[in-house]
mmCIF file with all atom_site columns, C-alpha atoms in Angstrom:
data_model
loop_
_atom_site.group_PDB
_atom_site.id
_atom_site.type_symbol
_atom_site.label_atom_id
_atom_site.label_alt_id
_atom_site.label_comp_id
_atom_site.label_asym_id
_atom_site.label_entity_id
_atom_site.label_seq_id
_atom_site.pdbx_PDB_ins_code
_atom_site.Cartn_x
_atom_site.Cartn_y
_atom_site.Cartn_z
_atom_site.occupancy
_atom_site.B_iso_or_equiv
_atom_site.pdbx_formal_charge
_atom_site.auth_seq_id
_atom_site.auth_comp_id
_atom_site.auth_asym_id
_atom_site.auth_atom_id
_atom_site.pdbx_PDB_model_num
ATOM 1   C CA . UNK A 1 1   ? -94.239 4.581  80.700  1.00 88.00 ? 1   UNK A CA 1
ATOM 2   C CA . UNK A 1 2   ? -91.111 6.583  81.491  1.00 95.00 ? 2   UNK A CA 1
ATOM 3   C CA . UNK A 1 3   ? -91.061 8.665  84.641  1.00 97.00 ? 3   UNK A CA 1
ATOM 4   C CA . UNK A 1 4   ? -88.367 11.084 85.797  1.00 98.00 ? 4   UNK A CA 1
ATOM 5   C CA . UNK A 1 5   ? -88.522 12.397 89.350  1.00 98.00 ? 5   UNK A CA 1
ATOM 6   C CA . UNK A 1 6   ? -86.159 15.118 90.552  1.00 98.00 ? 6   UNK A CA 1
ATOM 7   C CA . UNK A 1 7   ? -85.195 15.828 94.140  1.00 98.00 ? 7   UNK A CA 1
ATOM 8   C CA . UNK A 1 8   ? -82.580 17.725 96.095  1.00 98.00 ? 8   UNK A CA 1
ATOM 9   C CA . UNK A 1 9   ? -83.492 21.302 95.343  1.00 98.00 ? 9   UNK A CA 1
ATOM 10  C CA . UNK A 1 10  ? -83.656 23.954 98.045  1.00 98.00 ? 10  UNK A CA 1
ATOM 11  C CA . UNK A 1 11  ? -82.444 27.322 99.219  1.00 98.00 ? 11  UNK A CA 1
ATOM 12  C CA . UNK A 1 12  ? -78.768 28.041 99.812  1.00 98.00 ? 12  UNK A CA 1
ATOM 13  C CA . UNK A 1 13  ? -76.547 31.055 100.198 1.00 98.00 ? 13  UNK A CA 1
ATOM 14  C CA . UNK A 1 14  ? -74.137 32.159 97.536  1.00 98.00 ? 14  UNK A CA 1
ATOM 15  C CA . UNK A 1 15  ? -71.084 29.901 97.514  1.00 98.00 ? 15  UNK A CA 1
ATOM 16  C CA . UNK A 1 16  ? -73.024 26.933 98.826  1.00 98.00 ? 16  UNK A CA 1
ATOM 17  C CA . UNK A 1 17  ? -73.611 23.521 97.294  1.00 98.00 ? 17  UNK A CA 1
ATOM 18  C CA . UNK A 1 18  ? -76.545 21.317 96.381  1.00 98.00 ? 18  UNK A CA 1
ATOM 19  C CA . UNK A 1 19  ? -76.844 17.875 94.841  1.00 98.00 ? 19  UNK A CA 1
ATOM 20  C CA . UNK A 1 20  ? -79.798 17.181 92.600  1.00 98.00 ? 20  UNK A CA 1
ATOM 21  C CA . UNK A 1 21  ? -80.992 13.661 91.863  1.00 98.00 ? 21  UNK A CA 1
ATOM 22  C CA . UNK A 1 22  ? -83.238 12.319 89.130  1.00 98.00 ? 22  UNK A CA 1
ATOM 23  C CA . UNK A 1 23  ? -84.713 8.847  89.483  1.00 98.00 ? 23  UNK A CA 1
ATOM 24  C CA . UNK A 1 24  ? -85.753 7.245  86.195  1.00 97.00 ? 24  UNK A CA 1
ATOM 25  C CA . UNK A 1 25  ? -88.282 4.441  85.954  1.00 95.00 ? 25  UNK A CA 1
ATOM 26  C CA . UNK A 1 26  ? -90.070 2.567  83.218  1.00 94.00 ? 26  UNK A CA 1
ATOM 27  C CA . UNK A 1 27  ? -88.505 1.691  79.868  1.00 90.00 ? 27  UNK A CA 1
ATOM 28  C CA . UNK A 1 28  ? -85.077 3.324  80.192  1.00 89.00 ? 28  UNK A CA 1
ATOM 29  C CA . UNK A 1 29  ? -82.905 0.906  78.208  1.00 89.00 ? 29  UNK A CA 1
ATOM 30  C CA . UNK A 1 30  ? -83.127 3.009  75.021  1.00 90.00 ? 30  UNK A CA 1
ATOM 31  C CA . UNK A 1 31  ? -81.890 6.233  76.600  1.00 94.00 ? 31  UNK A CA 1
ATOM 32  C CA . UNK A 1 32  ? -78.802 7.536  74.785  1.00 94.00 ? 32  UNK A CA 1
ATOM 33  C CA . UNK A 1 33  ? -78.381 10.679 76.859  1.00 96.00 ? 33  UNK A CA 1
ATOM 34  C CA . UNK A 1 34  ? -79.665 12.415 79.952  1.00 98.00 ? 34  UNK A CA 1
ATOM 35  C CA . UNK A 1 35  ? -79.406 16.019 80.903  1.00 98.00 ? 35  UNK A CA 1
ATOM 36  C CA . UNK A 1 36  ? -80.210 18.805 83.304  1.00 98.00 ? 36  UNK A CA 1
ATOM 37  C CA . UNK A 1 37  ? -81.943 21.959 82.186  1.00 98.00 ? 37  UNK A CA 1
ATOM 38  C CA . UNK A 1 38  ? -83.016 25.035 84.096  1.00 98.00 ? 38  UNK A CA 1
ATOM 39  C CA . UNK A 1 39  ? -85.530 27.787 83.640  1.00 98.00 ? 39  UNK A CA 1
ATOM 40  C CA . UNK A 1 40  ? -85.598 31.061 85.507  1.00 97.00 ? 40  UNK A CA 1
ATOM 41  C CA . UNK A 1 41  ? -88.747 33.230 85.556  1.00 93.00 ? 41  UNK A CA 1
ATOM 42  C CA . UNK A 1 42  ? -89.177 35.041 82.267  1.00 95.00 ? 42  UNK A CA 1
ATOM 43  C CA . UNK A 1 43  ? -86.330 33.179 80.594  1.00 97.00 ? 43  UNK A CA 1
ATOM 44  C CA . UNK A 1 44  ? -86.000 30.301 78.161  1.00 97.00 ? 44  UNK A CA 1
ATOM 45  C CA . UNK A 1 45  ? -85.236 26.819 79.409  1.00 98.00 ? 45  UNK A CA 1
ATOM 46  C CA . UNK A 1 46  ? -81.514 26.255 78.951  1.00 98.00 ? 46  UNK A CA 1
ATOM 47  C CA . UNK A 1 47  ? -79.277 23.219 78.950  1.00 98.00 ? 47  UNK A CA 1
ATOM 48  C CA . UNK A 1 48  ? -76.945 23.013 81.939  1.00 98.00 ? 48  UNK A CA 1
ATOM 49  C CA . UNK A 1 49  ? -75.231 19.626 81.684  1.00 98.00 ? 49  UNK A CA 1
ATOM 50  C CA . UNK A 1 50  ? -75.623 16.361 79.838  1.00 98.00 ? 50  UNK A CA 1
ATOM 51  C CA . UNK A 1 51  ? -74.143 12.888 79.789  1.00 97.00 ? 51  UNK A CA 1
ATOM 52  C CA . UNK A 1 52  ? -74.379 10.334 77.011  1.00 95.00 ? 52  UNK A CA 1
ATOM 53  C CA . UNK A 1 53  ? -74.463 6.548  77.138  1.00 92.00 ? 53  UNK A CA 1
ATOM 54  C CA . UNK A 1 54  ? -70.645 6.440  76.847  1.00 94.00 ? 54  UNK A CA 1
ATOM 55  C CA . UNK A 1 55  ? -70.220 8.679  79.866  1.00 94.00 ? 55  UNK A CA 1
ATOM 56  C CA . UNK A 1 56  ? -69.152 11.732 77.880  1.00 96.00 ? 56  UNK A CA 1
ATOM 57  C CA . UNK A 1 57  ? -70.284 14.970 79.458  1.00 98.00 ? 57  UNK A CA 1
ATOM 58  C CA . UNK A 1 58  ? -71.218 18.431 78.217  1.00 98.00 ? 58  UNK A CA 1
ATOM 59  C CA . UNK A 1 59  ? -71.641 21.628 80.212  1.00 98.00 ? 59  UNK A CA 1
ATOM 60  C CA . UNK A 1 60  ? -72.911 25.105 79.606  1.00 98.00 ? 60  UNK A CA 1
ATOM 61  C CA . UNK A 1 61  ? -70.122 27.673 79.835  1.00 98.00 ? 61  UNK A CA 1
ATOM 62  C CA . UNK A 1 62  ? -71.846 29.331 82.779  1.00 98.00 ? 62  UNK A CA 1
ATOM 63  C CA . UNK A 1 63  ? -71.477 26.236 84.985  1.00 98.00 ? 63  UNK A CA 1
ATOM 64  C CA . UNK A 1 64  ? -68.186 24.723 83.828  1.00 98.00 ? 64  UNK A CA 1
ATOM 65  C CA . UNK A 1 65  ? -65.889 24.045 86.745  1.00 98.00 ? 65  UNK A CA 1
ATOM 66  C CA . UNK A 1 66  ? -68.732 24.388 89.258  1.00 98.00 ? 66  UNK A CA 1
ATOM 67  C CA . UNK A 1 67  ? -71.280 21.708 88.297  1.00 98.00 ? 67  UNK A CA 1
ATOM 68  C CA . UNK A 1 68  ? -70.686 18.000 87.748  1.00 98.00 ? 68  UNK A CA 1
ATOM 69  C CA . UNK A 1 69  ? -73.119 15.599 86.120  1.00 98.00 ? 69  UNK A CA 1
ATOM 70  C CA . UNK A 1 70  ? -72.941 11.887 86.851  1.00 98.00 ? 70  UNK A CA 1
ATOM 71  C CA . UNK A 1 71  ? -75.112 8.805  86.732  1.00 96.00 ? 71  UNK A CA 1
ATOM 72  C CA . UNK A 1 72  ? -75.517 5.538  88.575  1.00 94.00 ? 72  UNK A CA 1
ATOM 73  C CA . UNK A 1 73  ? -76.796 3.080  85.994  1.00 90.00 ? 73  UNK A CA 1
ATOM 74  C CA . UNK A 1 74  ? -77.483 0.409  88.596  1.00 91.00 ? 74  UNK A CA 1
ATOM 75  C CA . UNK A 1 75  ? -79.870 2.783  90.355  1.00 91.00 ? 75  UNK A CA 1
ATOM 76  C CA . UNK A 1 76  ? -81.176 4.461  87.179  1.00 94.00 ? 76  UNK A CA 1
ATOM 77  C CA . UNK A 1 77  ? -80.344 7.762  88.804  1.00 97.00 ? 77  UNK A CA 1
ATOM 78  C CA . UNK A 1 78  ? -78.853 10.929 87.384  1.00 98.00 ? 78  UNK A CA 1
ATOM 79  C CA . UNK A 1 79  ? -77.078 13.485 89.586  1.00 98.00 ? 79  UNK A CA 1
ATOM 80  C CA . UNK A 1 80  ? -76.014 17.090 89.372  1.00 98.00 ? 80  UNK A CA 1
ATOM 81  C CA . UNK A 1 81  ? -73.491 18.257 91.943  1.00 98.00 ? 81  UNK A CA 1
ATOM 82  C CA . UNK A 1 82  ? -73.608 22.033 92.116  1.00 98.00 ? 82  UNK A CA 1
ATOM 83  C CA . UNK A 1 83  ? -70.824 23.880 93.908  1.00 98.00 ? 83  UNK A CA 1
ATOM 84  C CA . UNK A 1 84  ? -69.979 27.559 94.282  1.00 98.00 ? 84  UNK A CA 1
ATOM 85  C CA . UNK A 1 85  ? -73.579 28.457 93.610  1.00 98.00 ? 85  UNK A CA 1
ATOM 86  C CA . UNK A 1 86  ? -74.418 31.983 92.524  1.00 98.00 ? 86  UNK A CA 1
ATOM 87  C CA . UNK A 1 87  ? -77.679 33.939 92.661  1.00 97.00 ? 87  UNK A CA 1
ATOM 88  C CA . UNK A 1 88  ? -77.896 33.656 88.868  1.00 97.00 ? 88  UNK A CA 1
ATOM 89  C CA . UNK A 1 89  ? -78.168 29.868 89.266  1.00 98.00 ? 89  UNK A CA 1
ATOM 90  C CA . UNK A 1 90  ? -81.606 30.377 90.785  1.00 98.00 ? 90  UNK A CA 1
ATOM 91  C CA . UNK A 1 91  ? -84.123 28.494 88.629  1.00 98.00 ? 91  UNK A CA 1
ATOM 92  C CA . UNK A 1 92  ? -86.345 25.472 88.325  1.00 98.00 ? 92  UNK A CA 1
ATOM 93  C CA . UNK A 1 93  ? -84.117 22.552 87.397  1.00 98.00 ? 93  UNK A CA 1
ATOM 94  C CA . UNK A 1 94  ? -85.419 19.794 85.145  1.00 98.00 ? 94  UNK A CA 1
ATOM 95  C CA . UNK A 1 95  ? -84.121 16.339 84.397  1.00 98.00 ? 95  UNK A CA 1
ATOM 96  C CA . UNK A 1 96  ? -84.507 15.084 80.833  1.00 98.00 ? 96  UNK A CA 1
ATOM 97  C CA . UNK A 1 97  ? -83.908 11.869 78.914  1.00 97.00 ? 97  UNK A CA 1
ATOM 98  C CA . UNK A 1 98  ? -83.286 11.323 75.223  1.00 96.00 ? 98  UNK A CA 1
ATOM 99  C CA . UNK A 1 99  ? -84.386 8.071  73.639  1.00 94.00 ? 99  UNK A CA 1
ATOM 100 C CA . UNK A 1 100 ? -84.426 6.305  70.282  1.00 83.00 ? 100 UNK A CA 1
ATOM 101 C CA . UNK A 1 101 ? -82.826 8.331  67.471  1.00 84.00 ? 101 UNK A CA 1
ATOM 102 C CA . UNK A 1 102 ? -80.310 11.161 67.830  1.00 86.00 ? 102 UNK A CA 1
ATOM 103 C CA . UNK A 1 103 ? -80.766 13.947 65.272  1.00 85.00 ? 103 UNK A CA 1
ATOM 104 C CA . UNK A 1 104 ? -77.494 15.711 65.978  1.00 87.00 ? 104 UNK A CA 1
ATOM 105 C CA . UNK A 1 105 ? -78.966 18.788 67.633  1.00 91.00 ? 105 UNK A CA 1
ATOM 106 C CA . UNK A 1 106 ? -76.581 18.682 70.570  1.00 93.00 ? 106 UNK A CA 1
ATOM 107 C CA . UNK A 1 107 ? -76.997 17.338 74.050  1.00 96.00 ? 107 UNK A CA 1
ATOM 108 C CA . UNK A 1 108 ? -77.669 20.750 75.613  1.00 97.00 ? 108 UNK A CA 1
ATOM 109 C CA . UNK A 1 109 ? -80.505 21.410 73.191  1.00 97.00 ? 109 UNK A CA 1
ATOM 110 C CA . UNK A 1 110 ? -84.033 21.072 74.510  1.00 96.00 ? 110 UNK A CA 1
ATOM 111 C CA . UNK A 1 111 ? -85.333 19.484 71.302  1.00 95.00 ? 111 UNK A CA 1
ATOM 112 C CA . UNK A 1 112 ? -83.035 16.472 71.744  1.00 96.00 ? 112 UNK A CA 1
ATOM 113 C CA . UNK A 1 113 ? -85.007 15.201 74.722  1.00 97.00 ? 113 UNK A CA 1
ATOM 114 C CA . UNK A 1 114 ? -88.179 13.136 74.758  1.00 95.00 ? 114 UNK A CA 1
ATOM 115 C CA . UNK A 1 115 ? -88.922 12.873 78.461  1.00 97.00 ? 115 UNK A CA 1
ATOM 116 C CA . UNK A 1 116 ? -88.981 15.480 81.220  1.00 98.00 ? 116 UNK A CA 1
ATOM 117 C CA . UNK A 1 117 ? -89.380 15.548 84.959  1.00 98.00 ? 117 UNK A CA 1
ATOM 118 C CA . UNK A 1 118 ? -91.546 18.005 86.880  1.00 98.00 ? 118 UNK A CA 1
ATOM 119 C CA . UNK A 1 119 ? -88.614 20.032 88.153  1.00 98.00 ? 119 UNK A CA 1
ATOM 120 C CA . UNK A 1 120 ? -87.035 20.965 91.463  1.00 98.00 ? 120 UNK A CA 1
ATOM 121 C CA . UNK A 1 121 ? -86.519 24.552 92.603  1.00 98.00 ? 121 UNK A CA 1
ATOM 122 C CA . UNK A 1 122 ? -83.070 25.896 93.400  1.00 98.00 ? 122 UNK A CA 1
ATOM 123 C CA . UNK A 1 123 ? -82.818 29.305 95.041  1.00 98.00 ? 123 UNK A CA 1
ATOM 124 C CA . UNK A 1 124 ? -79.468 30.958 95.756  1.00 98.00 ? 124 UNK A CA 1
ATOM 125 C CA . UNK A 1 125 ? -79.424 34.068 97.910  1.00 98.00 ? 125 UNK A CA 1
ATOM 126 C CA . UNK A 1 126 ? -76.637 36.621 97.996  1.00 94.00 ? 126 UNK A CA 1
#
């Protein structure tokens, strides 16, 4: 049974920073990518950043240069360092893991991922 547990969300002022963590447990050896998604009220869930098993990263245009995704394989933990936060970054942030077969949909595409965490709220005030 795979479990993903996010932490690190909170409330910050515009320009501030937060670091999200996602602890993975269970059968994780077949993960080929992990990612961070976010969903604001009334909006679709969107891909923010992803990292594959080779360490290659992908970012949404809206966060490039401000967010950094990384992972510690020894700890089975995924991170998202978020700097220069803006009010439009306010959303519930979800960790996701992709396992087994890759269908070429892209690592920032929701359909690529099999497992999801419960989310952690990030609120940025102006």
